[in-house]
Short mmCIF file of C-alpha atoms and ligand atoms in Angstrom, two decimals:
data_model
loop_
_atom_site.label_atom_id
_atom_site.label_comp_id
_atom_site.label_asym_id
_atom_site.label_seq_id
_atom_site.Cartn_x
_atom_site.Cartn_y
_atom_site.Cartn_z
CA UNK D 10 59.94 56.55 17.66
CA UNK D 11 59.30 53.21 15.93
CA UNK D 12 57.33 50.63 17.87
CA UNK D 13 59.10 47.39 18.62
CA UNK D 14 57.90 43.83 17.95
CA UNK D 15 59.84 40.97 19.45
CA UNK D 16 59.23 37.51 18.03
CA UNK D 17 60.26 34.40 19.98
CA UNK D 18 60.65 31.46 17.59
CA UNK D 19 61.66 31.80 13.94
CA UNK D 20 59.59 29.17 12.19
CA UNK D 21 56.05 28.89 10.81
CA UNK D 22 54.03 30.94 13.29
CA UNK D 23 56.73 33.42 14.27
CA UNK D 24 57.93 34.29 10.79
CA UNK D 25 54.42 34.37 9.30
CA UNK D 26 53.50 36.91 11.97
CA UNK D 27 56.67 38.92 11.44
CA UNK D 28 56.23 38.95 7.65
CA UNK D 29 52.60 40.05 7.80
CA UNK D 30 53.39 42.78 10.31
CA UNK D 31 56.21 44.02 8.08
CA UNK D 32 53.93 44.11 5.00
CA UNK D 33 51.66 46.54 6.81
CA UNK D 34 54.22 48.59 8.68
CA UNK D 35 57.52 49.78 7.27
CA UNK D 36 60.82 49.76 9.13
CA UNK D 37 60.42 53.38 10.35
CA UNK D 38 57.13 52.49 11.97
CA UNK D 39 57.89 49.01 13.32
CA UNK D 40 61.19 47.55 14.39
CA UNK D 41 61.13 43.73 14.32
CA UNK D 42 63.56 41.61 16.33
CA UNK D 43 63.37 37.81 16.02
CA UNK D 44 65.05 35.41 18.44
CA UNK D 45 65.54 31.84 17.22
CA UNK D 46 67.51 29.38 19.28
CA UNK D 47 68.13 26.94 16.42
CA UNK D 48 70.13 27.18 13.21
CA UNK D 49 67.22 27.69 10.79
CA UNK D 50 64.30 30.01 10.10
CA UNK D 51 61.08 29.26 8.19
CA UNK D 52 61.81 25.61 7.63
CA UNK D 53 59.47 22.72 6.91
CA UNK D 54 59.59 20.32 9.85
CA UNK D 55 56.89 18.47 7.90
CA UNK D 56 59.54 17.61 5.30
CA UNK D 57 61.97 16.05 7.80
CA UNK D 58 60.85 12.42 7.20
CA UNK D 59 61.46 12.84 3.47
CA UNK D 60 64.94 14.25 4.12
CA UNK D 61 65.72 11.39 6.50
CA UNK D 62 64.59 8.84 3.90
CA UNK D 63 66.71 10.50 1.20
CA UNK D 64 63.73 11.43 -0.99
CA UNK D 65 64.65 15.09 -0.41
CA UNK D 66 68.42 15.03 -0.72
CA UNK D 67 69.19 18.53 0.47
CA UNK D 68 68.00 20.11 3.74
CA UNK D 69 68.23 23.52 2.07
CA UNK D 70 65.12 22.48 0.12
CA UNK D 71 63.20 22.47 3.39
CA UNK D 72 64.04 26.08 4.15
CA UNK D 73 61.56 28.56 2.72
CA UNK D 74 63.55 31.66 3.71
CA UNK D 75 66.84 31.89 5.51
CA UNK D 76 67.68 34.55 8.11
CA UNK D 77 69.62 36.63 5.58
CA UNK D 78 66.54 37.03 3.38
CA UNK D 79 64.53 38.28 6.34
CA UNK D 80 67.30 40.71 7.24
CA UNK D 81 67.97 41.98 3.73
CA UNK D 82 64.54 42.01 2.17
CA UNK D 83 62.28 42.50 5.16
CA UNK D 84 64.36 44.69 7.43
CA UNK D 85 64.18 42.32 10.38
CA UNK D 86 66.83 41.95 13.04
CA UNK D 87 67.02 38.14 13.13
CA UNK D 88 69.19 36.76 15.91
CA UNK D 89 69.98 33.11 15.38
CA UNK D 90 71.18 30.81 18.15
CA UNK D 91 69.59 33.13 20.70
CA UNK D 92 67.34 31.52 23.26
CA UNK D 93 64.89 33.72 25.13
CA UNK D 94 65.07 32.72 28.77
CA UNK D 95 62.90 35.36 30.46
CA UNK D 96 59.92 37.50 29.58
CA UNK D 97 59.43 40.44 31.90
CA UNK D 98 55.90 41.66 31.28
CA UNK D 99 56.18 44.56 33.73
CA UNK D 100 59.28 46.07 32.16
CA UNK D 101 58.21 44.83 28.73
CA UNK D 102 61.58 43.21 28.12
CA UNK D 103 62.94 39.83 27.14
CA UNK D 104 66.27 38.34 28.10
CA UNK D 105 68.02 36.09 25.57
CA UNK D 106 71.13 33.94 25.84
CA UNK D 107 73.54 33.85 22.94
CA UNK D 108 74.04 30.10 22.58
CA UNK D 109 77.18 30.43 20.47
CA UNK D 110 78.90 33.72 21.31
CA UNK D 111 77.95 33.54 24.99
CA UNK D 112 76.48 36.37 27.06
CA UNK D 113 72.96 37.67 27.28
CA UNK D 114 70.99 40.49 25.75
CA UNK D 115 68.02 42.38 27.11
CA UNK D 116 65.57 43.88 24.62
CA UNK D 117 62.45 45.93 25.16
CA UNK D 118 59.19 45.38 23.26
CA UNK D 119 55.86 47.04 22.62
CA UNK D 120 54.40 43.89 21.07
CA UNK D 121 55.55 40.36 21.81
CA UNK D 122 54.85 37.42 19.51
CA UNK D 123 55.22 34.10 21.37
CA UNK D 124 55.77 31.32 18.81
CA UNK D 125 57.96 28.71 20.49
CA UNK D 126 56.18 25.70 19.01
CA UNK D 127 55.98 22.36 20.78
CA UNK D 128 58.44 19.91 22.30
CA UNK D 129 58.44 16.14 21.94
CA UNK D 130 56.91 14.29 24.89
CA UNK D 131 59.74 12.66 26.84
CA UNK D 132 58.69 10.47 29.76
CA UNK D 133 61.20 10.08 32.62
CA UNK D 134 62.46 6.74 31.25
CA UNK D 135 63.43 8.50 28.01
CA UNK D 136 65.66 11.06 29.72
CA UNK D 137 69.14 9.71 29.03
CA UNK D 138 72.64 10.86 28.20
CA UNK D 139 73.03 7.92 25.82
CA UNK D 140 73.61 8.92 22.21
CA UNK D 141 71.21 7.73 19.55
CA UNK D 142 67.88 8.82 21.08
CA UNK D 143 65.97 11.50 19.17
CA UNK D 144 62.81 13.52 19.61
CA UNK D 145 61.60 15.02 16.36
CA UNK D 146 60.31 18.57 16.23
CA UNK D 147 62.72 21.00 14.62
CA UNK D 148 65.05 20.86 11.64
CA UNK D 149 67.90 20.74 14.16
CA UNK D 150 66.38 17.50 15.51
CA UNK D 151 66.25 16.13 11.96
CA UNK D 152 69.88 17.17 11.33
CA UNK D 153 71.01 15.40 14.52
CA UNK D 154 69.25 12.19 13.44
CA UNK D 155 70.70 12.40 9.91
CA UNK D 156 74.20 12.79 11.35
CA UNK D 157 73.67 9.74 13.59
CA UNK D 158 72.38 7.61 10.73
CA UNK D 159 75.33 8.61 8.54
CA UNK D 160 78.04 8.20 11.21
CA UNK D 161 80.19 5.15 11.83
CA UNK D 162 79.24 2.60 13.03
CA UNK D 163 76.09 2.97 10.97
CA UNK D 164 72.95 2.06 12.91
CA UNK D 165 71.15 -0.96 11.55
CA UNK D 166 68.27 -1.44 13.99
CA UNK D 167 65.80 1.37 14.57
CA UNK D 168 63.05 1.43 17.15
CA UNK D 169 60.34 4.07 16.89
CA UNK D 170 58.42 4.52 20.12
CA UNK D 171 54.89 5.78 19.54
CA UNK D 172 52.79 5.42 16.44
CA UNK D 173 51.32 8.87 15.88
CA UNK D 174 51.77 10.31 12.41
CA UNK D 175 55.31 11.48 13.15
CA UNK D 176 56.27 7.99 14.41
CA UNK D 177 54.69 6.36 11.37
CA UNK D 178 56.41 8.75 8.95
CA UNK D 179 59.76 8.27 10.68
CA UNK D 180 59.38 4.47 10.63
CA UNK D 181 58.75 4.61 6.90
CA UNK D 182 61.75 6.93 6.40
CA UNK D 183 64.09 4.57 8.18
CA UNK D 184 62.90 1.43 6.45
CA UNK D 185 63.48 3.24 3.17
CA UNK D 186 67.05 3.89 4.30
CA UNK D 187 67.52 0.15 4.72
CA UNK D 188 67.34 -0.13 8.52
CA UNK D 189 65.33 -2.82 10.22
CA UNK D 190 62.51 -1.00 11.99
CA UNK D 191 60.32 -1.89 14.95
CA UNK D 192 57.50 0.41 15.98
CA UNK D 193 56.41 0.01 19.59
CA UNK D 194 53.03 1.38 20.56
CA UNK D 195 51.29 1.36 23.94
CA UNK D 196 47.88 1.34 22.25
CA UNK D 197 46.53 -1.50 20.17
CA UNK D 198 48.03 -0.23 16.95
CA UNK D 199 49.68 2.79 15.36
CA UNK D 200 47.80 5.76 13.89
CA UNK D 201 45.50 6.53 16.77
CA UNK D 202 44.56 9.73 14.93
CA UNK D 203 42.00 7.51 13.18
CA UNK D 204 39.62 4.97 14.73
CA UNK D 205 41.11 1.53 15.36
CA UNK D 206 39.21 -0.13 12.49
CA UNK D 207 40.86 2.31 10.09
CA UNK D 208 44.19 2.18 11.95
CA UNK D 209 44.29 -1.57 11.38
CA UNK D 210 44.48 -0.93 7.63
CA UNK D 211 47.49 1.32 8.20
CA UNK D 212 49.14 -1.26 10.48
CA UNK D 213 48.68 -3.93 7.78
CA UNK D 214 50.34 -1.70 5.21
CA UNK D 215 53.26 -1.02 7.55
CA UNK D 216 53.77 -4.72 8.13
CA UNK D 217 53.71 -5.17 4.36
CA UNK D 218 56.71 -2.81 4.16
CA UNK D 219 58.63 -4.94 6.62
CA UNK D 220 58.07 -2.77 9.70
CA UNK D 221 57.60 -4.86 12.84
CA UNK D 222 54.72 -3.52 14.90
CA UNK D 223 54.56 -4.29 18.61
CA UNK D 224 51.17 -3.06 19.82
CA UNK D 225 49.76 -2.85 23.36
CA UNK D 226 53.33 -2.79 24.61
CA UNK D 227 54.33 0.00 26.99
CA UNK D 228 58.01 0.94 27.01
CA UNK D 229 59.60 1.11 30.44
CA UNK D 230 63.17 2.16 29.76
CA UNK D 231 66.21 2.40 27.53
CA UNK D 232 69.44 0.45 27.80
CA UNK D 233 72.83 1.78 26.79
CA UNK D 234 76.25 0.40 26.05
CA UNK D 235 79.40 2.55 25.95
CA UNK D 236 77.30 5.72 25.92
CA UNK D 237 75.14 4.60 22.97
CA UNK D 238 71.56 3.39 23.15
CA UNK D 239 71.47 -0.40 22.81
CA UNK D 240 67.89 -1.46 23.51
CA UNK D 241 64.36 -0.34 24.28
CA UNK D 242 63.07 -2.06 27.40
CA UNK D 243 59.47 -3.24 27.37
CA UNK D 244 57.25 -5.31 29.60
CA UNK D 245 57.99 -8.23 27.27
CA UNK D 246 61.75 -7.79 27.34
CA UNK D 247 64.33 -5.64 25.52
CA UNK D 248 64.23 -4.81 21.81
CA UNK D 249 67.75 -4.21 20.45
CA UNK D 250 68.23 -0.73 18.99
CA UNK D 251 71.05 1.33 17.49
CA UNK D 252 68.80 4.33 17.06
CA UNK D 253 65.59 5.29 18.87
CA UNK D 254 63.08 7.88 17.68
CA UNK D 255 60.52 9.15 20.15
CA UNK D 256 57.17 9.57 18.47
CA UNK D 257 55.14 9.95 21.63
CA UNK D 258 53.49 13.15 20.55
CA UNK D 259 54.35 16.70 21.43
CA UNK D 260 53.30 19.12 24.12
CA UNK D 261 53.07 22.87 23.80
CA UNK D 262 56.35 24.62 24.59
CA UNK D 263 55.00 26.89 27.30
CA UNK D 264 57.63 26.90 30.07
CA UNK D 265 58.72 30.45 29.34
CA UNK D 266 55.14 31.66 28.96
CA UNK D 267 54.06 30.05 32.22
CA UNK D 268 56.96 31.58 34.10
CA UNK D 269 55.96 35.00 32.77
CA UNK D 270 52.32 34.52 33.75
CA UNK D 271 50.66 33.96 30.35
CA UNK D 272 47.39 32.08 30.88
CA UNK D 273 47.19 28.42 29.89
CA UNK D 274 43.94 26.71 28.92
CA UNK D 275 42.61 23.26 29.83
CA UNK D 276 44.80 21.57 27.20
CA UNK D 277 47.97 23.01 28.77
CA UNK D 278 48.56 25.28 25.77
CA UNK D 279 48.40 29.08 25.80
CA UNK D 280 44.95 30.66 25.66
CA UNK D 281 44.38 33.14 22.87
CA UNK D 282 41.39 34.91 21.44
CA UNK D 283 40.44 34.68 17.78
CA UNK D 284 42.80 37.52 16.88
CA UNK D 285 45.63 35.53 18.54
CA UNK D 286 45.86 37.96 21.46
CA UNK D 287 46.66 36.56 24.87
CA UNK D 288 43.64 37.59 26.96
CA UNK D 289 44.21 40.28 29.56
CA UNK D 290 47.72 41.11 28.33
CA UNK D 291 47.68 43.93 25.77
CA UNK D 292 50.36 43.65 23.10
CA UNK D 293 51.08 39.97 23.85
CA UNK D 294 50.33 37.55 21.01
CA UNK D 295 50.81 33.82 20.57
CA UNK D 296 50.34 31.37 17.70
CA UNK D 297 51.23 27.93 16.41
CA UNK D 298 51.97 24.72 18.28
CA UNK D 299 52.16 26.52 21.63
CA UNK D 300 48.48 27.65 21.64
CA UNK D 301 45.13 25.95 21.95
CA UNK D 302 42.23 26.61 19.66
CA UNK D 303 38.53 25.92 19.29
CA UNK D 304 37.35 22.66 17.75
CA UNK D 305 34.45 23.79 15.61
CA UNK D 306 32.61 20.46 15.82
CA UNK D 307 32.98 19.55 19.50
CA UNK D 308 33.01 23.16 20.66
CA UNK D 309 35.89 22.25 22.98
CA UNK D 310 39.36 23.78 23.24
CA UNK D 311 41.97 21.54 21.60
CA UNK D 312 45.70 21.47 21.02
CA UNK D 313 46.26 20.49 17.39
CA UNK D 314 49.93 21.06 16.58
CA UNK D 315 50.01 21.25 12.81
CA UNK D 316 51.90 23.44 10.41
CA UNK D 317 48.78 24.36 8.50
CA UNK D 318 47.35 26.04 11.63
CA UNK D 319 50.67 27.57 12.71
CA UNK D 320 51.02 29.38 9.39
CA UNK D 321 47.43 30.64 9.40
CA UNK D 322 47.51 31.71 13.03
CA UNK D 323 50.85 33.47 12.59
CA UNK D 324 49.42 35.31 9.61
CA UNK D 325 46.38 36.38 11.60
CA UNK D 326 48.54 37.63 14.47
CA UNK D 327 50.79 39.53 12.07
CA UNK D 328 47.90 41.24 10.29
CA UNK D 329 46.52 42.37 13.64
CA UNK D 330 49.93 43.51 14.89
CA UNK D 331 50.26 45.42 11.63
CA UNK D 332 47.03 47.30 12.37
CA UNK D 333 44.66 45.20 10.25
CA UNK D 334 41.85 42.91 11.29
CA UNK D 335 41.95 39.13 10.97
CA UNK D 336 40.62 36.19 12.95
CA UNK D 337 41.36 32.49 13.30
CA UNK D 338 38.05 30.76 13.85
CA UNK D 339 39.12 27.27 14.92
CA UNK D 340 39.89 23.89 13.44
CA UNK D 341 38.04 20.73 12.51
CA UNK D 342 40.97 18.36 12.81
CA UNK D 343 41.77 17.72 9.17
CA UNK D 344 45.04 15.90 8.59
CA UNK D 345 46.64 13.72 5.94
CA UNK D 346 49.62 11.44 5.88
CA UNK D 347 50.92 8.36 4.09
CA UNK D 348 52.79 5.12 4.60
CA UNK D 349 54.62 4.58 1.33
CA UNK D 350 51.76 4.47 -1.17
CA UNK D 351 48.97 4.08 1.36
CA UNK D 352 47.28 7.40 2.07
CA UNK D 353 45.39 8.33 5.22
CA UNK D 354 43.09 11.30 5.73
CA UNK D 355 40.90 12.37 8.59
CA UNK D 356 38.69 15.28 9.54
CA UNK D 357 36.36 16.11 12.39
CA UNK D 358 35.74 13.77 15.30
CA UNK D 359 36.73 10.15 15.73
CA UNK D 360 34.19 7.88 17.42
CA UNK D 361 35.84 8.39 20.80
CA UNK D 362 35.83 12.19 20.38
CA UNK D 363 32.17 12.17 19.37
CA UNK D 364 31.33 10.10 22.45
CA UNK D 365 33.38 12.37 24.72
CA UNK D 366 31.62 15.42 23.30
CA UNK D 367 28.25 13.81 24.08
CA UNK D 368 27.01 13.22 20.55
CA UNK D 369 24.61 10.43 19.55
CA UNK D 370 25.90 9.15 16.25
CA UNK D 371 26.12 6.39 13.70
CA UNK D 372 29.28 5.37 11.95
CA UNK D 373 29.59 3.53 8.66
CA UNK D 374 32.44 2.14 6.62
CA UNK D 375 32.16 2.02 2.84
CA UNK D 376 34.53 0.03 0.67
CA UNK D 377 35.05 1.33 -2.82
CA UNK D 378 37.85 2.10 -5.28
CA UNK D 379 39.81 5.21 -6.20
CA UNK D 380 39.10 4.83 -9.94
CA UNK D 381 36.61 2.97 -12.10
CA UNK D 382 37.14 -0.75 -11.45
CA UNK D 383 38.24 -1.40 -15.03
CA UNK D 384 40.66 1.52 -15.20
CA UNK D 385 44.37 0.69 -14.72
CA UNK D 386 45.56 1.48 -11.22
CA UNK D 387 42.17 0.99 -9.58
CA UNK D 388 42.81 0.23 -5.89
CA UNK D 389 40.60 -0.18 -2.83
CA UNK D 390 39.52 2.86 -0.84
CA UNK D 391 37.85 2.74 2.57
CA UNK D 392 35.77 5.70 3.74
CA UNK D 393 34.39 5.97 7.25
CA UNK D 394 31.75 8.55 8.14
CA UNK D 395 30.44 9.52 11.55
CA UNK D 396 27.08 11.31 11.49
CA UNK D 397 25.00 12.78 14.28
CA UNK D 398 21.75 11.05 15.11
CA UNK D 399 19.05 11.96 14.33
CA UNK D 400 20.10 15.17 12.52
CA UNK D 401 22.41 13.41 10.05
CA UNK D 402 25.01 16.17 10.40
CA UNK D 403 28.48 14.99 9.46
CA UNK D 404 30.71 14.86 12.55
CA UNK D 405 33.81 13.17 11.23
CA UNK D 406 35.36 11.26 8.36
CA UNK D 407 38.39 9.10 7.70
CA UNK D 408 39.80 7.69 4.48
CA UNK D 409 42.44 5.04 3.92
CA UNK D 410 43.45 3.97 0.43
CA UNK D 411 45.87 4.37 -2.42
CA UNK D 412 46.28 7.29 -4.82
CA UNK D 413 43.64 10.01 -4.63
CA UNK D 414 42.59 8.87 -1.15
CA UNK D 415 44.18 11.41 1.19
CA UNK D 416 43.15 14.63 -0.49
CA UNK D 417 39.60 13.36 -0.95
CA UNK D 418 39.30 14.15 2.74
CA UNK D 419 39.18 17.81 1.72
CA UNK D 420 35.76 17.30 0.16
CA UNK D 421 34.58 15.91 3.47
CA UNK D 422 36.32 18.69 5.40
CA UNK D 423 34.44 21.32 3.41
CA UNK D 424 31.16 19.47 4.01
CA UNK D 425 31.91 19.28 7.72
CA UNK D 426 33.01 22.92 7.96
CA UNK D 427 29.70 23.95 6.42
CA UNK D 428 27.58 21.75 8.68
CA UNK D 429 26.27 19.53 5.89
CA UNK D 430 24.21 16.45 6.62
CA UNK D 431 25.02 13.11 5.04
CA UNK D 432 21.73 13.44 3.17
CA UNK D 433 22.87 16.76 1.61
CA UNK D 434 26.15 15.12 0.76
CA UNK D 435 24.54 12.42 -1.37
CA UNK D 436 23.57 15.23 -3.78
CA UNK D 437 27.06 16.69 -4.11
CA UNK D 438 28.13 17.35 -7.66
CA UNK D 439 31.57 15.73 -7.54
CA UNK D 440 33.72 15.21 -10.59
CA UNK D 441 33.64 11.85 -12.31
CA UNK D 442 35.78 10.29 -15.00
CA UNK D 443 37.12 6.72 -14.91
CA UNK D 444 40.76 7.72 -14.16
CA UNK D 445 39.67 9.67 -11.06
CA UNK D 446 36.69 7.91 -9.50
CA UNK D 447 34.08 5.23 -9.98
CA UNK D 448 30.78 6.63 -11.25
CA UNK D 449 29.65 6.81 -7.64
CA UNK D 450 32.49 8.54 -5.85
CA UNK D 451 33.61 6.78 -2.63
CA UNK D 452 32.46 9.87 -0.69
CA UNK D 453 28.96 9.62 -2.15
CA UNK D 454 28.79 5.87 -1.51
CA UNK D 455 29.73 6.44 2.12
CA UNK D 456 27.18 9.26 2.48
CA UNK D 457 24.43 7.02 1.09
CA UNK D 458 25.41 4.29 3.48
CA UNK D 459 25.24 6.71 6.42
CA UNK D 460 21.77 7.86 5.32
CA UNK D 461 20.64 4.22 5.23
CA UNK D 462 22.13 3.55 8.67
CA UNK D 463 20.32 6.53 10.15
CA UNK D 464 17.04 5.50 8.53
CA UNK D 465 17.40 1.92 9.80
CA UNK D 466 17.80 3.16 13.36
CA UNK D 467 14.73 5.38 13.19
CA UNK D 468 12.48 2.73 11.62
C1 LIG G 520 58.43 15.17 11.50
C2 LIG G 520 57.31 16.16 11.44
C3 LIG G 520 56.37 16.08 10.42
C4 LIG G 520 55.31 16.99 10.36
N1 LIG G 520 54.42 16.91 9.34
C5 LIG G 520 53.38 17.78 9.28
C6 LIG G 520 52.47 17.74 8.19
O1 LIG G 520 52.61 16.91 7.30
N2 LIG G 520 51.45 18.65 8.17
C7 LIG G 520 51.30 19.60 9.14
O2 LIG G 520 50.37 20.41 9.08
N3 LIG G 520 52.18 19.69 10.18
C8 LIG G 520 53.20 18.80 10.26
N4 LIG G 520 54.10 18.89 11.30
C9 LIG G 520 53.89 19.88 12.35
C10 LIG G 520 54.49 21.25 11.97
O3 LIG G 520 55.82 21.10 11.61
C11 LIG G 520 54.34 22.16 13.16
O4 LIG G 520 52.99 22.24 13.50
C12 LIG G 520 54.84 23.57 12.86
O5 LIG G 520 56.21 23.56 12.57
C13 LIG G 520 54.57 24.46 14.06
O6 LIG G 520 55.08 25.74 13.80
P1 LIG G 520 55.46 26.69 15.01
O7 LIG G 520 56.04 27.91 14.40
O8 LIG G 520 54.31 26.83 15.94
O9 LIG G 520 56.55 25.88 15.86
P2 LIG G 520 57.96 25.30 15.42
O10 LIG G 520 58.01 24.99 13.99
O11 LIG G 520 58.29 24.25 16.39
O12 LIG G 520 58.92 26.55 15.66
C14 LIG G 520 59.17 27.06 16.92
C15 LIG G 520 60.57 27.65 16.90
O13 LIG G 520 60.78 28.31 18.12
C16 LIG G 520 62.13 28.13 18.51
N5 LIG G 520 62.16 28.35 19.95
C17 LIG G 520 61.53 27.64 20.92
N6 LIG G 520 61.77 28.18 22.13
C18 LIG G 520 62.57 29.25 21.91
C19 LIG G 520 63.17 30.22 22.79
N7 LIG G 520 62.96 30.19 24.10
N8 LIG G 520 63.93 31.19 22.24
C20 LIG G 520 64.15 31.23 20.88
N9 LIG G 520 63.62 30.33 20.04
C21 LIG G 520 62.84 29.37 20.53
C22 LIG G 520 62.42 26.69 18.08
O14 LIG G 520 63.80 26.48 17.91
C23 LIG G 520 61.65 26.58 16.78
O15 LIG G 520 62.45 26.86 15.65
C24 LIG G 520 55.19 17.99 11.37
C25 LIG G 520 56.14 18.08 12.38
C26 LIG G 520 57.18 17.17 12.44
C27 LIG G 520 58.19 17.28 13.55
#
């Protein structure tokens, strides 16, 4: 009899796992049943801001593979609009509600892939029946926001609460649609994924686009009028709003896992080993935004909900479910984003993370340009490096600048991943031609500056 894999969640982690398992085991050997409560499979949530802004006109473009492709070409039983409500580990069964047809189904499994993603953080004051308030995590969330923006009366005033990268990207999307946009942030400024000195550069660029930033301003409630959101209430009074986007971060979607007794780690996400197995529960796997992972620099468990990890972890789980051997060995916190033309990249630890992990370190900021100064399109680029003292090992890096800034972080990510010191980095053989870099690449300039800072401290 064929073994049975049940997958909960039909996006990055779940479908990567299912696809890899199928590659290794044919339909007679492994039956695959996928439950997805939404309307889409294998979609790019990362592309939502560009669909909202209108840059990507068609949501179909964000879907890598629809359910029919998985059914037809990969022999998977994909059940859309089915929400798994119970996992019974003893009987090795799941119970799922059919959200459209009604009724429930009970299905047995040999292997279970838990890939439910994350859910937007929603403090008690944000729980409301008023229309016009949106968390942003799935393509269904994006579709609901698009419908609201297109409906009559068309919203004119948007408030984004929270300035993480999703909040920043959504603020940009809505200003591009012609709304007036206010971003309210409890911290000093948006983009807390980088240190505040670098975040200030991002805040300046956002202001330049016409986005109003209200920093150090906790939100305390929402007001409504005739069932529609009408204002965001803050300690300094209400801010009128026709549409509110919650960008307060996400938390791992673990309710179902917790109820079933899957172990959670210190971050509140599901614990897994490097093969994406849930410890102590044979045949139970988890991956993506619902799990925690190892930070390779701090050595601490972290919850880093990014699509790049979800895809890799799902792949690893699927290879192992399929009988192969693969491991996911942790993250270093590399991420990139943009605000219109301004690009932001980060990897490794911020100053506050380095402190929390107990490192002694120096940090330096180097101002340079993306291209040779005389070459058309040359724009400023700011590189920040954090290096351990006295070893000089790179601990973290951040870049803010115009074209060619964000993906330069990959050079630094590779250096960090391989434990390079800033001294080693000054020798790196990086490409140079005037259209792409000054003769001393901004990364090399920053590395030299970090070497000097370390030497000055030890003199
Ligand atoms: C606006 C936005 C921009 C982003 N940009 C980037 C980016 O630029 N780079 C990057 O790396 N990452 C980005 N991300 C993050 C990335 O989208 C996620 O990390 C990735 O989608 C996580 O994949 P996942 O499979 O773990 O979870 P999800 O994609 O959240 O998928 C989980 C699925 O499980 C389903 N589900 C949940 N519970 C159940 C249940 N009980 N029964 C059935 N189905 C269930 C959900 O409907 C969902 O479809 C962005 C996210 C957003 C929202």
